[in-house]
Tab-separated table of C-alpha atoms and ligand atoms in Angstrom:
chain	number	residue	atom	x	y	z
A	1	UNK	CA	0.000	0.000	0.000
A	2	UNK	CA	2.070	2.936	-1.255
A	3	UNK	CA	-0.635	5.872	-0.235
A	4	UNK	CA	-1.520	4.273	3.210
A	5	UNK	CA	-3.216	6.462	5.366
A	6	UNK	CA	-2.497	9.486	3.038
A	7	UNK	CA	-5.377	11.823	2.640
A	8	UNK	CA	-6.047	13.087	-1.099
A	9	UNK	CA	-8.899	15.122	-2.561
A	10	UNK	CA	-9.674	14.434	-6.288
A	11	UNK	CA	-11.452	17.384	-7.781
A	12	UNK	CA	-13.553	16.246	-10.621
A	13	UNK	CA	-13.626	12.471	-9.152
A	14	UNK	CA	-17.103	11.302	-10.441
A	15	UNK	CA	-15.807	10.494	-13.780
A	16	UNK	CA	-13.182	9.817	-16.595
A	17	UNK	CA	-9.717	10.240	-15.270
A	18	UNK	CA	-10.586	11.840	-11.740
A	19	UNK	CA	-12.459	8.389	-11.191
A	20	UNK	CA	-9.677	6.445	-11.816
A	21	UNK	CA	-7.497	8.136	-9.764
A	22	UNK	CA	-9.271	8.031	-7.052
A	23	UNK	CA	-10.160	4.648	-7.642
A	24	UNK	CA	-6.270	3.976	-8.041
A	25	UNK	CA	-5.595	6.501	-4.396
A	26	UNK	CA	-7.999	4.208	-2.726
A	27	UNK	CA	-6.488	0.638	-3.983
A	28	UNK	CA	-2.858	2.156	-2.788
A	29	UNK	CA	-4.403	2.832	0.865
A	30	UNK	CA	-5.641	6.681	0.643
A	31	UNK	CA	-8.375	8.178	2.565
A	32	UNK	CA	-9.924	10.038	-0.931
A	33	UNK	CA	-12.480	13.031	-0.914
A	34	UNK	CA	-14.199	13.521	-4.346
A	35	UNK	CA	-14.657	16.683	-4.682
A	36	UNK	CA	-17.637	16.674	-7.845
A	37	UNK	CA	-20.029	18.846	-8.485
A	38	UNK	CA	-22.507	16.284	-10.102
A	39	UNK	CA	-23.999	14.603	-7.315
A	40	UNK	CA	-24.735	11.160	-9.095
A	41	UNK	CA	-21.478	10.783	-10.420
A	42	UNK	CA	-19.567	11.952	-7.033
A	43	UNK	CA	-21.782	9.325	-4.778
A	44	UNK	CA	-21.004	6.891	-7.418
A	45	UNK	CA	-17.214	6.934	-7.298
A	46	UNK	CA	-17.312	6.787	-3.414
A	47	UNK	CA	-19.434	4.536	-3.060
A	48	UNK	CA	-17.911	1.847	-5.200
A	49	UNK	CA	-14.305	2.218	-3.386
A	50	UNK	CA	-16.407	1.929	-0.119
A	51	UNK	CA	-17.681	-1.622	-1.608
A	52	UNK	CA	-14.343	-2.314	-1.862
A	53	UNK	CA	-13.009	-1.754	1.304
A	54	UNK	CA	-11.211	1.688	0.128
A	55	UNK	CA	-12.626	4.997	2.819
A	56	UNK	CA	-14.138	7.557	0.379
A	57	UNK	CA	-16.032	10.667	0.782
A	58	UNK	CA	-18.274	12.453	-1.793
A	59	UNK	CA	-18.405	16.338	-0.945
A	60	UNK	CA	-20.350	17.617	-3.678
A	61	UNK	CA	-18.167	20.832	-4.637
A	62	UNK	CA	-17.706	23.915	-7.425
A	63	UNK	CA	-14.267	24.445	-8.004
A	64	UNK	CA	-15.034	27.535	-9.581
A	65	UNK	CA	-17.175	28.951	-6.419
A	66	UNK	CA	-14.189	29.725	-3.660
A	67	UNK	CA	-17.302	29.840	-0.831
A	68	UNK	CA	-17.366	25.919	-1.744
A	69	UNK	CA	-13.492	24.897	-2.071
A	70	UNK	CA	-13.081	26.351	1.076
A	71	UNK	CA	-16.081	24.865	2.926
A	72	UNK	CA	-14.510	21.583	1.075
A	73	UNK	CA	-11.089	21.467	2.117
A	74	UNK	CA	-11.814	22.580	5.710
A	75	UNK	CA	-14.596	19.438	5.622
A	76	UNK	CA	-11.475	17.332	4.464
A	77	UNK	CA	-9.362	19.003	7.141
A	78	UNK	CA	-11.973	18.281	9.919
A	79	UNK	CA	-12.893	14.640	9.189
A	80	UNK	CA	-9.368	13.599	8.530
A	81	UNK	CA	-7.019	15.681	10.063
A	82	UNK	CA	-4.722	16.495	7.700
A	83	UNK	CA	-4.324	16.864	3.769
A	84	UNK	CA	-1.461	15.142	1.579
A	85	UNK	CA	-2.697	15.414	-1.822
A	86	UNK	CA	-4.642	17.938	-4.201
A	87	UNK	CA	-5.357	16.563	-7.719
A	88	UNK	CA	-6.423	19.469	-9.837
A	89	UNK	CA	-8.119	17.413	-12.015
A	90	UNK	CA	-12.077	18.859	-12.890
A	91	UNK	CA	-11.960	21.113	-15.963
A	92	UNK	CA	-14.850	21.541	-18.675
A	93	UNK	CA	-14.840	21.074	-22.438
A	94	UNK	CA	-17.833	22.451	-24.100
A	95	UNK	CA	-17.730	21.002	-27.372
A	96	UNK	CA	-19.314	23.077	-30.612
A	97	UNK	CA	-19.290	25.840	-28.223
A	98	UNK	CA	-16.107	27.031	-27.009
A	99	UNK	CA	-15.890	28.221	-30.867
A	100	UNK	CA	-13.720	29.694	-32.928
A	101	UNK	CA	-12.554	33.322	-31.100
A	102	UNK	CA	-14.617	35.536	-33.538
A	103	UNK	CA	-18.036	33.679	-32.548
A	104	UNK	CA	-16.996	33.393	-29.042
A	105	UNK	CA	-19.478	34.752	-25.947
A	106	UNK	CA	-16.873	36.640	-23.148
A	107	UNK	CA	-19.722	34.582	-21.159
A	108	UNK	CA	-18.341	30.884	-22.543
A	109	UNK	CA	-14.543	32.248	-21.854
A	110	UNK	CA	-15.309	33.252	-19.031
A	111	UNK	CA	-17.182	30.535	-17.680
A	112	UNK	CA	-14.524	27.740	-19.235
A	113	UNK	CA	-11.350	30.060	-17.244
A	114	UNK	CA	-13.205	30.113	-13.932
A	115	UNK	CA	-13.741	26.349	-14.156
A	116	UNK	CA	-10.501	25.364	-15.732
A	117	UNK	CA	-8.135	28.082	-14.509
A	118	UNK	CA	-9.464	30.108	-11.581
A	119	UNK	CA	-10.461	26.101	-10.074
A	120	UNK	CA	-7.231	25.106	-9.957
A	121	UNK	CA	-5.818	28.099	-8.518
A	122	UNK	CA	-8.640	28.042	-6.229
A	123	UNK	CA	-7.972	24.758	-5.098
A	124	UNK	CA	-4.188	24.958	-4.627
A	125	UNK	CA	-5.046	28.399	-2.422
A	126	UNK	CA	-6.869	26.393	-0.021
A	127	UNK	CA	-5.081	22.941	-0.026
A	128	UNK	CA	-1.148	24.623	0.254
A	129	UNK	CA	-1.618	25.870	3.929
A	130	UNK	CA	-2.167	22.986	5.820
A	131	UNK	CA	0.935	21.347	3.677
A	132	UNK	CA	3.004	24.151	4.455
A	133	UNK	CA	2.243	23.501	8.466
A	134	UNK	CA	3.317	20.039	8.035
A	135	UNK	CA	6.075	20.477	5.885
A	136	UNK	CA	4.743	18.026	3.185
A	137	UNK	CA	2.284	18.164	0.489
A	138	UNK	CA	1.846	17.020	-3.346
A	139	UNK	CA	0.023	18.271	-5.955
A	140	UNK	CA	-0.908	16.846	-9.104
A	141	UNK	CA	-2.554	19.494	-12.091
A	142	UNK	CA	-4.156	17.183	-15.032
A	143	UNK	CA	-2.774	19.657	-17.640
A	144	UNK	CA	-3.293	19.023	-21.758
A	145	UNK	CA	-1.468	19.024	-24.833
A	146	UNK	CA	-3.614	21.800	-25.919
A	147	UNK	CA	-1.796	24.144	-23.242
A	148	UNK	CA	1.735	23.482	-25.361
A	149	UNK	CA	-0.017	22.938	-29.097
A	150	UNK	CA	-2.261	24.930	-31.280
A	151	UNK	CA	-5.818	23.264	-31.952
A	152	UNK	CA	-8.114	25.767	-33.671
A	153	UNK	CA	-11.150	26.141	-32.150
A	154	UNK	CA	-10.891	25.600	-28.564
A	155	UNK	CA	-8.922	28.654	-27.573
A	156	UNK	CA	-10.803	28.873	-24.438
A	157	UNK	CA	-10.133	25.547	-22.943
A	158	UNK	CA	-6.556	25.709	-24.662
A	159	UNK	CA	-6.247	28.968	-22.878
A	160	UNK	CA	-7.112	27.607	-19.686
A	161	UNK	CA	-5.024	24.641	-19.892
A	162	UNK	CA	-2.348	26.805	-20.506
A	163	UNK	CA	-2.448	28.847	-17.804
A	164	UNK	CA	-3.285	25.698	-15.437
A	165	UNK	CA	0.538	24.961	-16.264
A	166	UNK	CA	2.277	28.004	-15.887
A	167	UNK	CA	0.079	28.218	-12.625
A	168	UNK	CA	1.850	24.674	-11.701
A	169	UNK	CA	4.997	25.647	-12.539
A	170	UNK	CA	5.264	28.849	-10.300
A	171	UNK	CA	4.037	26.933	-7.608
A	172	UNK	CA	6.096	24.178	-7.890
A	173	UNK	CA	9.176	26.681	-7.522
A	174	UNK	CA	7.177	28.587	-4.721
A	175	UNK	CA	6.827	25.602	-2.556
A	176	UNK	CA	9.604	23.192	-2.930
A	177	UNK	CA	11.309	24.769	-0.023
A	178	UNK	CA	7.811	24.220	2.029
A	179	UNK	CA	8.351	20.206	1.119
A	180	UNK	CA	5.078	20.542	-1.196
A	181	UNK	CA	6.033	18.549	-4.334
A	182	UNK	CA	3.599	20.043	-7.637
A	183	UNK	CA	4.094	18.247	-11.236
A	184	UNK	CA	1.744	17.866	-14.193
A	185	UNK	CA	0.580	14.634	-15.949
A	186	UNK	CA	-0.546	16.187	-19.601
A	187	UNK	CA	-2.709	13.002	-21.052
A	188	UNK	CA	-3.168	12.670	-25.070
A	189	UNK	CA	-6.916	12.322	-26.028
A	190	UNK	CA	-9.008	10.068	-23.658
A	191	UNK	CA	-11.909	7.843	-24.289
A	192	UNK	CA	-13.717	10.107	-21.270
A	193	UNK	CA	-17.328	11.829	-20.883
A	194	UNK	CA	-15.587	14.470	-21.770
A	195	UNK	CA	-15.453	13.455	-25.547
A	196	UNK	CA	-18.287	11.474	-25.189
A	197	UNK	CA	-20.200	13.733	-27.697
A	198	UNK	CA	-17.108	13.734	-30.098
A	199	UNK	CA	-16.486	10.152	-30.146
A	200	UNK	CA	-20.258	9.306	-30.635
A	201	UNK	CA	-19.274	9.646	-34.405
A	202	UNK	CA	-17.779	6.444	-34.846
A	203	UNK	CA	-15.434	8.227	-37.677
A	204	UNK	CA	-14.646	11.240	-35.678
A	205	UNK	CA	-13.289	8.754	-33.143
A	206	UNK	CA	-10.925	6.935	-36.039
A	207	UNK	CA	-9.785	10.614	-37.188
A	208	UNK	CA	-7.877	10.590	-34.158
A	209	UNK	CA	-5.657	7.234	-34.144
A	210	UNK	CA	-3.275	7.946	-37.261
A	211	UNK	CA	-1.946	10.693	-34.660
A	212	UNK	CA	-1.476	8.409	-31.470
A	213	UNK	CA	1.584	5.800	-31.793
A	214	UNK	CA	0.347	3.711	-29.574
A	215	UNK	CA	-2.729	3.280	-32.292
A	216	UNK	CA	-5.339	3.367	-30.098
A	217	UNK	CA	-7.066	6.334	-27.691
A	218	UNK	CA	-6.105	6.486	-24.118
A	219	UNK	CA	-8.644	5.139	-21.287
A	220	UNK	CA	-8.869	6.554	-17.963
A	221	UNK	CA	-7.147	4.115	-15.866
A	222	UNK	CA	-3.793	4.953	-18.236
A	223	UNK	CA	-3.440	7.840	-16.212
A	224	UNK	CA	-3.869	6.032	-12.529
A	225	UNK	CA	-0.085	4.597	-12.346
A	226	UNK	CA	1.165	7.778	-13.085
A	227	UNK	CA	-0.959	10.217	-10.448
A	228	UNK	CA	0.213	7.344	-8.132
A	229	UNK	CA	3.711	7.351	-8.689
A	230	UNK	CA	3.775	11.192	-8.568
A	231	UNK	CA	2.174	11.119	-5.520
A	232	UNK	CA	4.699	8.810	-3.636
A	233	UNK	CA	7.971	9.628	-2.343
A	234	UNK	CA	9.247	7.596	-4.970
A	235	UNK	CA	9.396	10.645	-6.899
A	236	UNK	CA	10.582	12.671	-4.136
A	237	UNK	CA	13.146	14.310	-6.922
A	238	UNK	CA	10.295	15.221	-8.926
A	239	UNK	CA	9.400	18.774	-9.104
A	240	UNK	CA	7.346	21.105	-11.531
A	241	UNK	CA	7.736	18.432	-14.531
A	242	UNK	CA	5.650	17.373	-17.283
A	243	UNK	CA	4.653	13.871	-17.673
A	244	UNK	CA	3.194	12.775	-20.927
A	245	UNK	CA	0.579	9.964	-20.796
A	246	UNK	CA	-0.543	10.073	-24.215
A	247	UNK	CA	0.318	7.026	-26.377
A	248	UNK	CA	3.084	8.584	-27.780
A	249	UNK	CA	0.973	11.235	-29.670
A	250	UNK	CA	3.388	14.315	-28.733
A	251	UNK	CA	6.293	12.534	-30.638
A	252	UNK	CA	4.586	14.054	-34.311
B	1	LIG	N1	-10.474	13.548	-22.053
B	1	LIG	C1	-9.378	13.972	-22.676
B	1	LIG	O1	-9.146	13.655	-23.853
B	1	LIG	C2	-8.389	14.827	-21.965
B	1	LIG	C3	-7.183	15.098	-22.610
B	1	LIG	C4	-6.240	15.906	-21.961
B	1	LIG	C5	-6.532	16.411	-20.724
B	1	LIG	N2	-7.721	16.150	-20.123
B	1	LIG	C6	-7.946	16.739	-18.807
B	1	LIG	O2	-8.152	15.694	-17.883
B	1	LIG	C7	-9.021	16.139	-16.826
B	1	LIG	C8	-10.160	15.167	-16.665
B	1	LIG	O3	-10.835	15.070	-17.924
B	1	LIG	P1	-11.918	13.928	-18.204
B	1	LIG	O4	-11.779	13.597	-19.631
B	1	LIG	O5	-11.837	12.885	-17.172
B	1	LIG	O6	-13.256	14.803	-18.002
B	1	LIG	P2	-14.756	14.302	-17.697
B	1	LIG	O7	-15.638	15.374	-18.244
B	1	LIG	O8	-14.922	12.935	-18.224
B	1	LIG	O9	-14.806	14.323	-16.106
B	1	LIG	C9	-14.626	15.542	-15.427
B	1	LIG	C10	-15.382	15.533	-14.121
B	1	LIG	O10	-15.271	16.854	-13.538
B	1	LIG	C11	-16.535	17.240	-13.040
B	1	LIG	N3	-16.642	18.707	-12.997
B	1	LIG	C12	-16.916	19.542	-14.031
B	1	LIG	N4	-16.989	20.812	-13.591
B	1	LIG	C13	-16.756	20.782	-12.259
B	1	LIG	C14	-16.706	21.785	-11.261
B	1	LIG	N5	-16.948	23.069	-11.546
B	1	LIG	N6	-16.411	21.413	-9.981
B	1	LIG	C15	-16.185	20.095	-9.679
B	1	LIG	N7	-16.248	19.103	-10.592
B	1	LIG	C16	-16.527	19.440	-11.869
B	1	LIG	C17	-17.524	16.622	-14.020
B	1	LIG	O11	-18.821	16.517	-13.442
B	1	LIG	C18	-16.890	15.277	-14.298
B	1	LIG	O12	-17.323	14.287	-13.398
B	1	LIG	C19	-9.417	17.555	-17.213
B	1	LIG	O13	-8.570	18.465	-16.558
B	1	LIG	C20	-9.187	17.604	-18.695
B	1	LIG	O14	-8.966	18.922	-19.148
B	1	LIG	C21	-8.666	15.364	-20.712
């Protein structure tokens, strides 16, 4: 048990990668709060790692409202004791909307930054304190390869993602000296809900496998051995990096 007794709050947890990390915190030994803002989805996740013997709490949260990170991390705080692990994970992709900048609503920017952007920061305001008190801390941003690349039309969420990694960057050099540990995983294109409405088109799904390596899309549970590793001490040198889960698809 790599994570035992470690305490870890998975924003976003109800679904696609978030799940599976949390899924993959609990099998290691965490104590896991999923913080979701769909309450069917959040109850789900805990739940099943409760049937599994895993301890799991659902605290349905808005990363993007700082009234509710704050009520959740101090919930986290109070049930638990302490906090070792933040996974900035929850972000939104509105497909067909987040358009192309021209036909863009400042509404849909601003609505995809506060989720994607201002919830992260939001998130790492409230976890970093009680690190800092006990000297120890990791944090884990789900980043994406449209924060490095150019893919036209989704400037917003590319924005976003983006600026979730320079966010992770300055922290990481912040709050090495504080023992908080802060990398980035940056996945290639997942077979998530979040594409679920792209990859209902059986050949929109096949336009994307010439590009990944690996020839096939990435699942959720790719991602799970990684957030682990990152979040043991057995990559205690590991600082403000990049790692690419992706199927090779940044090598083009
Ligand atoms: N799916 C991909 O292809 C892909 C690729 C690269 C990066 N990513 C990144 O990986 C992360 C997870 O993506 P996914 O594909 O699992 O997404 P998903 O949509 O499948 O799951 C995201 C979860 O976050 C929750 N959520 C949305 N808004 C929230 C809010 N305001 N507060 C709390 N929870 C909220 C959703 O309800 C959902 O359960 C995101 O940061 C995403 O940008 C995804």
């Amino acid at each position: 048990m790599r994570l035992k007794n470690k305490v870890a709050i998975v924003t976003g947890g109800g679904a696609g990668l978030g799940e599976a990390i949390a899924t993959g915190f609990a099998a290691e030994g965490a104590r896991v709060v999923i913080a979701e803002i769909d309450l069917a989805r959040g109850a789900s996740t805990a739940s099943a790692i409760q049937k599994n013997g895993g301890d799991a709490v659902f605290v349905q949260t808005d990363v993007a409202s700082e009234a509710s990170v704050k009520a959740m991390v101090e919930g986290a705080l109070e049930r638990y004791g302490h906090l070792d692990i933040l996974v900035n994970n929850a972000a939104i992709l509105i497909s067909h909307s987040d358009k192309r900048t021209d036909e863009l609503s400042s509404e849909e920017w601003d609505r995809i930054i506060n989720v994607n952007l201002r919830g992260y920061w939001l998130c790492a305001k409230y976890a970093i304190p009680p690190m800092r008190k006990q000297r120890a801390g990791n944090i884990l941003f789900i980043g994406s390869r449209t924060g490095l690349r150019g893919f036209p039309g989704l400037a917003a969420y590319s924005a976003s993602k983006g600026g979730a990694l320079a966010l992770m960057r300055s922290l990481a050099a912040e709050y090495a000296r504080d023992g908080i540990r802060i990398n980035a995983i940056v996945p290639g294109t997942m077979d998530t809900p979040m594409n679920a409405e792209e990859f209902s088109d059986p050949d929109a799904r096949n336009r994307y496998i010439p590009g990944i390596p690996a020839g096939r899309l990435g699942i959720a549970s790719d991602v799970a051995g990684m957030a682990t590793f990152l979040a043991t001490d057995e990559a205690g040198f590991c600082i403000g990096g990049l790692y690419f889960v992706d199927g090779g698809a940044d090598l083009g």
